[in-house]
Tab-separated table of C-alpha atoms in Angstrom:
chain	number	residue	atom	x	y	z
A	17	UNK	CA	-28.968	-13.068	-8.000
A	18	UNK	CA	-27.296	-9.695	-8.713
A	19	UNK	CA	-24.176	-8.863	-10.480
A	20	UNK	CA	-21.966	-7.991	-8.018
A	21	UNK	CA	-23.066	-11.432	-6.687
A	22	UNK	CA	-22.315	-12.928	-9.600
A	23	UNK	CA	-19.250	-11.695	-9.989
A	24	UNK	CA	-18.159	-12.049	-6.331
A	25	UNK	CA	-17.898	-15.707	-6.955
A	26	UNK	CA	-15.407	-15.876	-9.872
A	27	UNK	CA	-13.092	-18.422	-8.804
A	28	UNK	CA	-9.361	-17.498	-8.133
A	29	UNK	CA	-8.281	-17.782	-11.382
A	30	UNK	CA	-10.363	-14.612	-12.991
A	31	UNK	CA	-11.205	-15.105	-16.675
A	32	UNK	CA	-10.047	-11.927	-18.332
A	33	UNK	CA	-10.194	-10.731	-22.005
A	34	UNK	CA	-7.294	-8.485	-22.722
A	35	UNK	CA	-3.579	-8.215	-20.849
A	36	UNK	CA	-1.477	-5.165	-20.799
A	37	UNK	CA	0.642	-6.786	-23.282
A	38	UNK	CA	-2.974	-7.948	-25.169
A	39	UNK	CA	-3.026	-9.145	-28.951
A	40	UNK	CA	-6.327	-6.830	-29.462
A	41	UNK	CA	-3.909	-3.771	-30.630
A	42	UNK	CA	-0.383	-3.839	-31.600
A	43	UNK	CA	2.013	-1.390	-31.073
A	44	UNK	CA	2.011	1.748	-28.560
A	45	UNK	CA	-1.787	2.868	-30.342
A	46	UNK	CA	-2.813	0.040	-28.829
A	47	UNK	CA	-1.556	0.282	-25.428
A	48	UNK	CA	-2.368	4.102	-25.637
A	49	UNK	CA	-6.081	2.879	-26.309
A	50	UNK	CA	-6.363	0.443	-23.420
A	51	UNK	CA	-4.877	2.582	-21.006
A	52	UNK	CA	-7.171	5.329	-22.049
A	53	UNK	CA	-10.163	3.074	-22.087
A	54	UNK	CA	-9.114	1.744	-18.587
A	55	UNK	CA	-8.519	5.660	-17.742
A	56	UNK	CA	-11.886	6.642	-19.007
A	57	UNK	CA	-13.800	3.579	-17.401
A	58	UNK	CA	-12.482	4.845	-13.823
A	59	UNK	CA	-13.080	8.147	-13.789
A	60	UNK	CA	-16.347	7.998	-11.743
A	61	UNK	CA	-14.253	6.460	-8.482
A	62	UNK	CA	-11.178	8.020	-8.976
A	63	UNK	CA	-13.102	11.870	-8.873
A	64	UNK	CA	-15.033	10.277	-5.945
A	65	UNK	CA	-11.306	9.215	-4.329
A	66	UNK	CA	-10.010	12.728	-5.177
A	67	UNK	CA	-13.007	14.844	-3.521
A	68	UNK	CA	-12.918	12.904	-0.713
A	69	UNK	CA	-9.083	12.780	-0.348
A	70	UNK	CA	-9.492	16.574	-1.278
A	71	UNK	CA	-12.141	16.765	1.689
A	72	UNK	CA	-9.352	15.550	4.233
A	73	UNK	CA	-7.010	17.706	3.172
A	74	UNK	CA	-9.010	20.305	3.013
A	75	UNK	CA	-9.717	19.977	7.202
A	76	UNK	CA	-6.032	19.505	7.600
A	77	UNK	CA	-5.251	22.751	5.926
A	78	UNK	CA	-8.188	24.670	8.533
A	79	UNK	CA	-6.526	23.304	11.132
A	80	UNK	CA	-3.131	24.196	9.850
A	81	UNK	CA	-4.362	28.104	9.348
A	82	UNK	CA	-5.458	27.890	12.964
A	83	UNK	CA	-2.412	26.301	13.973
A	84	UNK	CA	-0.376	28.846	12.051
A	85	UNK	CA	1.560	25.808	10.268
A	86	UNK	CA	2.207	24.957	6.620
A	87	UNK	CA	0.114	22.023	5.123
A	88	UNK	CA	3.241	21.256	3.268
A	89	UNK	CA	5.431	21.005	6.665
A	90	UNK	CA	2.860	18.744	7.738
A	91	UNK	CA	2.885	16.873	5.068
A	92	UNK	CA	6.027	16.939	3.459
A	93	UNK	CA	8.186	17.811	6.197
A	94	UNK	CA	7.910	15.268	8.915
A	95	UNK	CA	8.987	11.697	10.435
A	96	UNK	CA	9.748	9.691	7.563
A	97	UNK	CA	9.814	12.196	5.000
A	98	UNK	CA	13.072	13.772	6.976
A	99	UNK	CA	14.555	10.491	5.601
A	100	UNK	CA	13.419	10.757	2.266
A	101	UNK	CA	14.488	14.012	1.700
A	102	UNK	CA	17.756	13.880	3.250
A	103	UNK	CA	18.717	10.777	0.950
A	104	UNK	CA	16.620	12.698	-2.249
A	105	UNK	CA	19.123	15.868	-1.458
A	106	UNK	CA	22.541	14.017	-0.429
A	107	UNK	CA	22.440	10.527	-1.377
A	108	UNK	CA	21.904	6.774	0.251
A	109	UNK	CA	24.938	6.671	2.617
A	110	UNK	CA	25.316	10.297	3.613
A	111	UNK	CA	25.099	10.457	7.875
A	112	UNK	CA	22.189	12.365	8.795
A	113	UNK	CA	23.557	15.674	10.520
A	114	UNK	CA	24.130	15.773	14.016
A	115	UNK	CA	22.274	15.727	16.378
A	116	UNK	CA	20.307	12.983	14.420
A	117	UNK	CA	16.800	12.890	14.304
A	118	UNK	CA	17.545	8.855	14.850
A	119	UNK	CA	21.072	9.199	16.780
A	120	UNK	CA	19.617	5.510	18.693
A	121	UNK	CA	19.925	3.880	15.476
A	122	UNK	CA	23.721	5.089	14.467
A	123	UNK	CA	24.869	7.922	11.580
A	124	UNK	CA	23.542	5.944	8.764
A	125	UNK	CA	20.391	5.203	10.049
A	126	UNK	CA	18.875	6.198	7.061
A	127	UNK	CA	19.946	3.193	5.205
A	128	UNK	CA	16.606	1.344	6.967
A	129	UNK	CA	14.191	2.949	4.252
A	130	UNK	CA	14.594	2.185	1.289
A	131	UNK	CA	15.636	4.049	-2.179
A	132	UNK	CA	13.124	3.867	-4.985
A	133	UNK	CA	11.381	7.152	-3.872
A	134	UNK	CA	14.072	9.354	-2.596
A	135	UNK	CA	15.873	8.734	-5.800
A	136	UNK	CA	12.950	9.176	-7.343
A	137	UNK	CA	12.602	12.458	-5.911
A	138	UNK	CA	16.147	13.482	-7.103
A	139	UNK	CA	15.970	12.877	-10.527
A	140	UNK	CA	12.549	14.737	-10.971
A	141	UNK	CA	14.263	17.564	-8.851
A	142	UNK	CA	17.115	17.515	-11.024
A	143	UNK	CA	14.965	17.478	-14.729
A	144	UNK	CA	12.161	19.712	-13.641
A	145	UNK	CA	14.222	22.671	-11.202
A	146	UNK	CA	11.500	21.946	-8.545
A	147	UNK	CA	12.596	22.285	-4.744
A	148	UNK	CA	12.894	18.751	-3.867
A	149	UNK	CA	9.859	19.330	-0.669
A	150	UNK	CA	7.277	19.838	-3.386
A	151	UNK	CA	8.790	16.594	-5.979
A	152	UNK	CA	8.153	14.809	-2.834
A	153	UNK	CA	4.695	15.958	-2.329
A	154	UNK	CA	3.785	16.014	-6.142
A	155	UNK	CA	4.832	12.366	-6.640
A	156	UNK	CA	3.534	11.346	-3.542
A	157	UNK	CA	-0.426	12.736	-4.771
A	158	UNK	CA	-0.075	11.303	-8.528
A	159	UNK	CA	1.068	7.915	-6.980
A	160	UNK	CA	-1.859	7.964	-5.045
A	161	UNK	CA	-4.117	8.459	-7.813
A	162	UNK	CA	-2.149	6.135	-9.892
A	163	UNK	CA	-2.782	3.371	-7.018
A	164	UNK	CA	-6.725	4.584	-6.658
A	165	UNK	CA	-6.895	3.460	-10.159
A	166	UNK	CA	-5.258	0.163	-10.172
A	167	UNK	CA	-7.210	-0.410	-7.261
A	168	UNK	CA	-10.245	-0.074	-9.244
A	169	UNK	CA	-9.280	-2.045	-12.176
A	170	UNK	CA	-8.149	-4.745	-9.723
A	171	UNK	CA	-11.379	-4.757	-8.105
A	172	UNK	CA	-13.475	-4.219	-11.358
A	173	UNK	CA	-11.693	-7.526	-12.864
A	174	UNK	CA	-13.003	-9.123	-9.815
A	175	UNK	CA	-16.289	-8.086	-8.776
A	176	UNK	CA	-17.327	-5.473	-11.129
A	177	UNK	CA	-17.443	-1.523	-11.632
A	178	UNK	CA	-20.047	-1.148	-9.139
A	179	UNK	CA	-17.666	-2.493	-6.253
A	180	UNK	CA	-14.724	-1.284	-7.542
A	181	UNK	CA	-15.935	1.989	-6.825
A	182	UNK	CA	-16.741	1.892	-3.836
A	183	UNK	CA	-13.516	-0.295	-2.930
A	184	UNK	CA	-11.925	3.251	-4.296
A	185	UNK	CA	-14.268	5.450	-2.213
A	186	UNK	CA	-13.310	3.161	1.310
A	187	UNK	CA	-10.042	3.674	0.870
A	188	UNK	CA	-9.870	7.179	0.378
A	189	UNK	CA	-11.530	7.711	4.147
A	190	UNK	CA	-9.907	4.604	6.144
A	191	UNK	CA	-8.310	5.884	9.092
A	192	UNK	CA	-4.611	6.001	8.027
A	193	UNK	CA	-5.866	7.970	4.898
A	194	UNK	CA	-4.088	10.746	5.791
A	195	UNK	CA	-0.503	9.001	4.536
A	196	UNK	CA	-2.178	8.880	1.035
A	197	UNK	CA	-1.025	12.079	0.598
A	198	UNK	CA	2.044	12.796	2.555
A	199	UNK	CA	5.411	12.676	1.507
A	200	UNK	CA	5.430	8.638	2.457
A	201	UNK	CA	6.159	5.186	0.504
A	202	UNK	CA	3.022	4.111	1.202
A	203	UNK	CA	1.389	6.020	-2.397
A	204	UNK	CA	4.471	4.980	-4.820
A	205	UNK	CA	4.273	1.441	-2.984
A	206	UNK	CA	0.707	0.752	-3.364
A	207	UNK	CA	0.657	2.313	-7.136
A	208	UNK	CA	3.045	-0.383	-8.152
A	209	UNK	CA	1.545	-3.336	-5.884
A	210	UNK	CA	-1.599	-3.172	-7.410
A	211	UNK	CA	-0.619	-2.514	-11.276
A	212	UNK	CA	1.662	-5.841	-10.275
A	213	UNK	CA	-1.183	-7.679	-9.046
A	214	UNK	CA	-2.987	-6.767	-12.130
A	215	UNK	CA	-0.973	-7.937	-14.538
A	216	UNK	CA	-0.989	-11.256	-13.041
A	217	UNK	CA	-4.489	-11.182	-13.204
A	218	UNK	CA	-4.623	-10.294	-17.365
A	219	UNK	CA	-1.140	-13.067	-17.923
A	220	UNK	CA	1.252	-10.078	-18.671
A	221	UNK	CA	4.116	-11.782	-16.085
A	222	UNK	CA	6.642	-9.998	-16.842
A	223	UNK	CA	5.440	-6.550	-16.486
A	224	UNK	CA	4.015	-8.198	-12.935
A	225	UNK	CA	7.893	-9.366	-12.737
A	226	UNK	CA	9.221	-5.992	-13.302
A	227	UNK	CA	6.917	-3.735	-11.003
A	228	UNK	CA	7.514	-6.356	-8.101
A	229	UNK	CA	10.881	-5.445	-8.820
A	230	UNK	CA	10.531	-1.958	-8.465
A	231	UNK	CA	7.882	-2.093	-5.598
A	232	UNK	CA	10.485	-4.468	-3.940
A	233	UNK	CA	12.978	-1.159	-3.570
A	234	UNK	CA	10.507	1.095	-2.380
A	235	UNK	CA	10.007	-0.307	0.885
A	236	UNK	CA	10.779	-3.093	3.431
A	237	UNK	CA	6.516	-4.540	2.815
A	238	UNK	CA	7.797	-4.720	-1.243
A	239	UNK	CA	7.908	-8.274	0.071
A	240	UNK	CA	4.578	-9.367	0.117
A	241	UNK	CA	4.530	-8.441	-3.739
A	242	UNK	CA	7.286	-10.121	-4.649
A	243	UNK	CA	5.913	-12.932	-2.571
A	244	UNK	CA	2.546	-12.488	-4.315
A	245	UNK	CA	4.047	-12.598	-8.130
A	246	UNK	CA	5.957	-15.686	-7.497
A	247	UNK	CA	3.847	-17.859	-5.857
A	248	UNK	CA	0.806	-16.837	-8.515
A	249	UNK	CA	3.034	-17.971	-10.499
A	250	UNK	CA	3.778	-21.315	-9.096
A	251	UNK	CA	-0.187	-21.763	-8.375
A	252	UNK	CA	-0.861	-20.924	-11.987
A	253	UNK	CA	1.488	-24.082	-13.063
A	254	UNK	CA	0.152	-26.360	-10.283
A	255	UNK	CA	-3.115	-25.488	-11.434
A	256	UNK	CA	-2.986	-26.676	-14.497
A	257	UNK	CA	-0.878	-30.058	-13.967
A	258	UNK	CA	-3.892	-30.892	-11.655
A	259	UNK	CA	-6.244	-30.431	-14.812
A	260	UNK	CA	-7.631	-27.125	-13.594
A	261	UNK	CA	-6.129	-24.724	-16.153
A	262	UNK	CA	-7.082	-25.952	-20.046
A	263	UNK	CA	-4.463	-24.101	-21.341
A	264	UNK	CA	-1.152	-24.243	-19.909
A	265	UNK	CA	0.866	-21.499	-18.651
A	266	UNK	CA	3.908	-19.484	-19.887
A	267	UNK	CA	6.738	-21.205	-18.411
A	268	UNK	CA	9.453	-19.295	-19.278
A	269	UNK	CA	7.529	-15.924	-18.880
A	270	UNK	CA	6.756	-16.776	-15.395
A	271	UNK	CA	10.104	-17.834	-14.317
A	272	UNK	CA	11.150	-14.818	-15.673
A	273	UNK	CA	8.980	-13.044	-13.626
A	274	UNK	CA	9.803	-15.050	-10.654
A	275	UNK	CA	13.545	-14.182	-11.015
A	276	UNK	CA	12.879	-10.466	-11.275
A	277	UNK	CA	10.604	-9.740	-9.128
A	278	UNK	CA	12.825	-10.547	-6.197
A	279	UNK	CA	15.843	-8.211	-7.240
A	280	UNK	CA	14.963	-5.294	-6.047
A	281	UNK	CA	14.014	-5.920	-2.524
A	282	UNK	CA	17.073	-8.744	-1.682
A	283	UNK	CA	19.648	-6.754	-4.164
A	284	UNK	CA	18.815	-3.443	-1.621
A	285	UNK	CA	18.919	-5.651	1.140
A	286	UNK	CA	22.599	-7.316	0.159
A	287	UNK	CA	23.791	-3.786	-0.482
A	288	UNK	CA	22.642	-2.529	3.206
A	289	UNK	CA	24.452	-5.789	4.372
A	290	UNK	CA	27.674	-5.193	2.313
A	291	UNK	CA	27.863	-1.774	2.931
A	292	UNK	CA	27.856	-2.653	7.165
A	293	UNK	CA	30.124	-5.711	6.096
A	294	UNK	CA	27.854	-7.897	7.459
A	295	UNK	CA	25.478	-10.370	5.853
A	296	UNK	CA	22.190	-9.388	8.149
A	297	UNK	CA	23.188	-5.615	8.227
A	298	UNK	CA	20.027	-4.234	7.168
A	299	UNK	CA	18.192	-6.658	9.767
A	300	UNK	CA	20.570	-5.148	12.404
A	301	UNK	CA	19.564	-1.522	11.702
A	302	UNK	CA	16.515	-2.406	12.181
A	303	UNK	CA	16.810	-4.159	14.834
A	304	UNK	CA	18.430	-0.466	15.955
A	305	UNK	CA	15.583	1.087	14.694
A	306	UNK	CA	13.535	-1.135	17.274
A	307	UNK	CA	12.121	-2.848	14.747
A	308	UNK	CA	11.827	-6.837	15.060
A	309	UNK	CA	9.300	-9.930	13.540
A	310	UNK	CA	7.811	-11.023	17.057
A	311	UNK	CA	5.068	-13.297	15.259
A	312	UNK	CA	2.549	-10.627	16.686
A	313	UNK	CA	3.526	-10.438	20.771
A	314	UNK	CA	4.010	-6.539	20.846
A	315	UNK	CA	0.601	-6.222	18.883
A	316	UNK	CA	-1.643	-8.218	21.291
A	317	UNK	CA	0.600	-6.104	24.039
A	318	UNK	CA	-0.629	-3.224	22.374
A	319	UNK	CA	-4.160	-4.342	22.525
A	320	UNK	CA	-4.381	-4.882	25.669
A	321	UNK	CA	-2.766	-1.693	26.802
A	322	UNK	CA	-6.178	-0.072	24.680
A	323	UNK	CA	-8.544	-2.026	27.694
A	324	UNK	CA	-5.680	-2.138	30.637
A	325	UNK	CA	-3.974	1.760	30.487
A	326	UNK	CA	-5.870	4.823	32.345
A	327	UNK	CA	-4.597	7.113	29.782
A	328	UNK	CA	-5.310	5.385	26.638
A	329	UNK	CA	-5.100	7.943	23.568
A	330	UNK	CA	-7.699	8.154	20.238
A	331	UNK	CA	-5.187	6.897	18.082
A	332	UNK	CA	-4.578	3.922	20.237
A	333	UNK	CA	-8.071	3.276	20.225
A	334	UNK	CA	-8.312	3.369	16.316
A	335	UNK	CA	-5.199	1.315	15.717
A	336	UNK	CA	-6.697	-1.474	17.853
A	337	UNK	CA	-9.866	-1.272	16.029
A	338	UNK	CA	-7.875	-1.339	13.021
A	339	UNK	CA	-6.017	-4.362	14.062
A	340	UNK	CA	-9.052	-6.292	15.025
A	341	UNK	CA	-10.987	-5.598	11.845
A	342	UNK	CA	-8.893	-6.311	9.691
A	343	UNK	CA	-8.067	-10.021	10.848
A	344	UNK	CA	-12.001	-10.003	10.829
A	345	UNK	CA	-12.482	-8.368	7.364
A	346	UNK	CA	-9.613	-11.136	5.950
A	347	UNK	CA	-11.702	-13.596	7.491
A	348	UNK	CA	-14.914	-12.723	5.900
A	349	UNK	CA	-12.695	-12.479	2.293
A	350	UNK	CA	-11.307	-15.801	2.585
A	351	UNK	CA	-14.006	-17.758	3.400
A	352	UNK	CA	-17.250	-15.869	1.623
A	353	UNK	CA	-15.591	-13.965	-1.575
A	354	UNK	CA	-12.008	-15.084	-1.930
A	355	UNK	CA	-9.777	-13.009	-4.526
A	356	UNK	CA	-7.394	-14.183	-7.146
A	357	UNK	CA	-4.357	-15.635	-5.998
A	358	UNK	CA	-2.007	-13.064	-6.444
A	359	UNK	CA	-4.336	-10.894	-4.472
A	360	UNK	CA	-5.179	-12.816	-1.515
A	361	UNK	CA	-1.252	-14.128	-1.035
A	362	UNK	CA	-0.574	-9.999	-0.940
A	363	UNK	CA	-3.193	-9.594	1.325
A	364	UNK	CA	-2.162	-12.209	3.629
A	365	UNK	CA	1.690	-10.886	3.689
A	366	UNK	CA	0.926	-7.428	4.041
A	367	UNK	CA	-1.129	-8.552	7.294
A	368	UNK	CA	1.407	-10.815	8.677
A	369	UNK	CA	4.187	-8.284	8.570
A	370	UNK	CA	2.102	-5.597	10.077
A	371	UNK	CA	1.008	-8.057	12.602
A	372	UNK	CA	3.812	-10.123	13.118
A	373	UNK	CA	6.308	-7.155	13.870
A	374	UNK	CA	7.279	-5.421	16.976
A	375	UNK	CA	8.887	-3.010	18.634
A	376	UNK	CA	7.872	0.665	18.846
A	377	UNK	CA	5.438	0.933	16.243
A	378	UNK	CA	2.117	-0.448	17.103
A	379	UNK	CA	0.679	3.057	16.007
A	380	UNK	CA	2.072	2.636	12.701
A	381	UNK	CA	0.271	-0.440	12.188
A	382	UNK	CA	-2.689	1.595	10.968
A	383	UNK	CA	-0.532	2.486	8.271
A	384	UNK	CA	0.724	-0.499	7.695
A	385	UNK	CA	-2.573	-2.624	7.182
A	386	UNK	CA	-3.852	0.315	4.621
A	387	UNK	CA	-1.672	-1.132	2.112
A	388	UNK	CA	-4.146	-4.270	2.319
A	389	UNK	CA	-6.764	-2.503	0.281
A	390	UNK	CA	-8.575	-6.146	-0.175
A	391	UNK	CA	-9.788	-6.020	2.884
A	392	UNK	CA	-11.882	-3.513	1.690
A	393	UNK	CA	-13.752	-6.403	-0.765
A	394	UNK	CA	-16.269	-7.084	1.848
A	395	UNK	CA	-17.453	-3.682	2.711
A	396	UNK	CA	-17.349	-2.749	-0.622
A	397	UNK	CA	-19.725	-5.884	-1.580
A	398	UNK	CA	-22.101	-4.983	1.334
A	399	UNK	CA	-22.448	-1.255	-0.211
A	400	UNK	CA	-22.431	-2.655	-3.716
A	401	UNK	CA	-26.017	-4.072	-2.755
A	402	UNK	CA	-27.417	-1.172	-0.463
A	403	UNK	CA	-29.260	1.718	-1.314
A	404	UNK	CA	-28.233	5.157	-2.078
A	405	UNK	CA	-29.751	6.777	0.855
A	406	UNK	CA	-27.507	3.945	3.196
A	407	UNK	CA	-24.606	4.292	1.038
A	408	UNK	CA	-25.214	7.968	1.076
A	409	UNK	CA	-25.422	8.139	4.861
A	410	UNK	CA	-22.435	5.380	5.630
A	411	UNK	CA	-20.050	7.205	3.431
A	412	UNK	CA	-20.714	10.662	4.415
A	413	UNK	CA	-20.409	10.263	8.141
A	414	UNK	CA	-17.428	8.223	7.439
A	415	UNK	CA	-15.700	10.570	5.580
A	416	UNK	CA	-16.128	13.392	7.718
A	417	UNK	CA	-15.022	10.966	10.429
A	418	UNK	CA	-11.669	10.404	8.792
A	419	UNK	CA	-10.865	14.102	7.832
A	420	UNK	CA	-11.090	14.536	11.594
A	421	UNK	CA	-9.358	11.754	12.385
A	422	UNK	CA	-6.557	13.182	10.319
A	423	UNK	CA	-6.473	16.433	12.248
A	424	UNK	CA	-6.033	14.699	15.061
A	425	UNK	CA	-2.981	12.573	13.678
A	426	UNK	CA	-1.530	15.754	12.282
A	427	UNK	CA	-1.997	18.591	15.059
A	428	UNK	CA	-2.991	16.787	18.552
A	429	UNK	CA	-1.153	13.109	18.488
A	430	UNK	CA	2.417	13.816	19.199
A	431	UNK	CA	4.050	10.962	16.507
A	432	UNK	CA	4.157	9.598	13.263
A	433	UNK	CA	0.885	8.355	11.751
């Protein structure tokens, strides 16, 4: 038996050696000299995630040339980032200007996404002097390397360094890719998700408690996080009253956690509401926005559209793949190499509320299933134990592949990705 297989069947509560908050060191040295050992221990995937992210780009910007467009209008100026930048540069409740980009949703339309980033991208505006179009871009590519990284160590806690980078290498070419480095919640989101999800893993609860938080206000998915945190946290307890934990857990650390975690997604959530004066206001706006929890009608709609309509586009084609391989892929994780807790509970929300809703974004569902980067696990596995020449001529393909792929979402498919 390998390693990787070895490791592949660590049960889901993952022995670890040091948390984030670890008795090893003391002090900031100490957390300086973890991060930096974590740091230095990635750095293999994450310059394989960056030249291949780099290698997408890279297309996008040819095209751009021959398009005579901007890479940074494409990918800092469009569909959601219009949002972002509009509340970055005038605040949450400011009316979009008229004619509104979302004028079927009413003047404060804006109010459905949610603040963590375009605040974000005011304050750094404001400290650094830096038009707020590139803070928005610049945040959006460290967060993605920031998430790269936790995805590794996430991965590496589970299966080993071997799979964790090529976990990291996946999900720099999946088919959404291309939001990993636009001016989208999806990089900021994930970065915090996963650094959450790993310090459940190494016991550090309340740092899990306050990135949850955080990740809760970034965007209207920060659910499955907070979801993920607290019930970890209830497993942990249950765990070990039915004998299967020999030590027992921190309480009142995980309560703690438990209580924050949930603040910032329902305290944004009440403030939409209070602000319409209306206890479901933010649902309402989104129900404006088209955007409902059908418990998965409009996707199998969508699906069959791919088989049923004449004029059936690529992207339609690769969001139905997408949809159908991931319920597969979670599938094949549960029942063959299941992840920790805290992982599979994110996995499992992140795919029931891209599933699950409806409305006029099947084509975002792409998107939306990239933030469930454990579906990756069995791929990742399957490469873990192949040779270089397969790896070598799966990846490569692949890659090239996606950077198309993201042409195609950026110059010749008429919406957002």
């Amino acid at each position: 038996m390998t390693h990787t297989q070895i490791r592949a069947e660590v049960p889901d509560s993952v022995a670890v050696s040091t948390p984030l908050g670890g008795t090893g060191d003391s002090g900031l040295r100490g957390v300086g000299r973890r991060v930096l050992a974590s740091l230095l221990r990635a750095r293999k995937a994450l310059l394989i995630h960056v030249a291949l992210r780099a290698t997408g780009l890279a297309v996008m910007a040819v095209w751009a040339e021959r398009k005579d467009v901007r890479p940074l209008e494409i990918l800092g100026g469009r569909w959601d980032a219009v949002y972002y930048l509009h509340m970055a540069q005038n605040g949450l409740t400011t009316p979009m200007p008229n004619p509104s980009p979302c004028g079927f949703a009413g003047p404060d339309c804006q109010l459905a996404f949610f603040p963590v980033y375009p605040m974000l991208i005011r304050y750094t505006s404001y400290v650094t002097g830096l038009p707020m179009n590139w803070v928005a871009m610049g945040l959006a590519l460290l967060a993605s390397v920031v998430a790269a990284w936790g995805i590794f160590a996430v991965t590496d806690r589970i299966y080993g360094r071997r799979v964790a980078l090529f976990t990291c290498a996946l999900f720099a070419i999946v088919p959404a890719a291309l939001v990993q480095s636009m001016a989208y919640t999806e990089p900021l989101f994930l970065a915090l998700a996963v650094w959450a999800m790993y310090a459940v893993m190494t016991r550090s609860w309340l740092t899990a408690g306050v990135l949850a938080f955080v990740a809760g206000a970034t965007r209207p998915s920060g659910s499955a996080i907070v979801a993920a945190v607290v019930l970890a946290g209830v497993w942990e307890y249950v765990q070990w009253l039915r004998k299967r934990r020999a030590k027992r857990p921190p309480v009142g650390r995980i309560v703690a956690a438990s209580l924050i975690a949930p603040l910032g997604w329902f305290g944004y959530v009440g403030y939409v509401g209070w602000y319409f004066g209306q206890w479901n206001g933010y649902f309402e706006l989104q129900r404006r926005w088209g955007s409902v929890f059908d418990g998965g009608f409009d996707t199998l709609v969508g699906l069959k559209k791919t088989f049923t309509e004449v004029q059936t586009t690529l992207n339609h084609v690769v969001v139905s793949l997408t949809v159908v391989t991931a319920v597969v892929l979670f599938v094949l994780m549960t029942r063959k190499h299941r992840p920790p807790m805290v992982v599979w509970i994110y996995t499992a929300m992140i795919l029931l509320i891209s599933l699950g809703g409806g409305g006029e974004y099947y084509f975002s569902k792409m998107r939306f299933i990239m933030l469930a980067f454990p579906l990756l696990f069995p791929f990742a596995l399957a490469l873990a134990r192949a040779r270089r020449a397969t790896v070598l001529w799966i990846v490569g393909p692949t890659a090239v592949v996606s950077a198309l792929f993201g042409g195609n979402l950026s110059f010749v498919w008429w919406g957002s990705p």
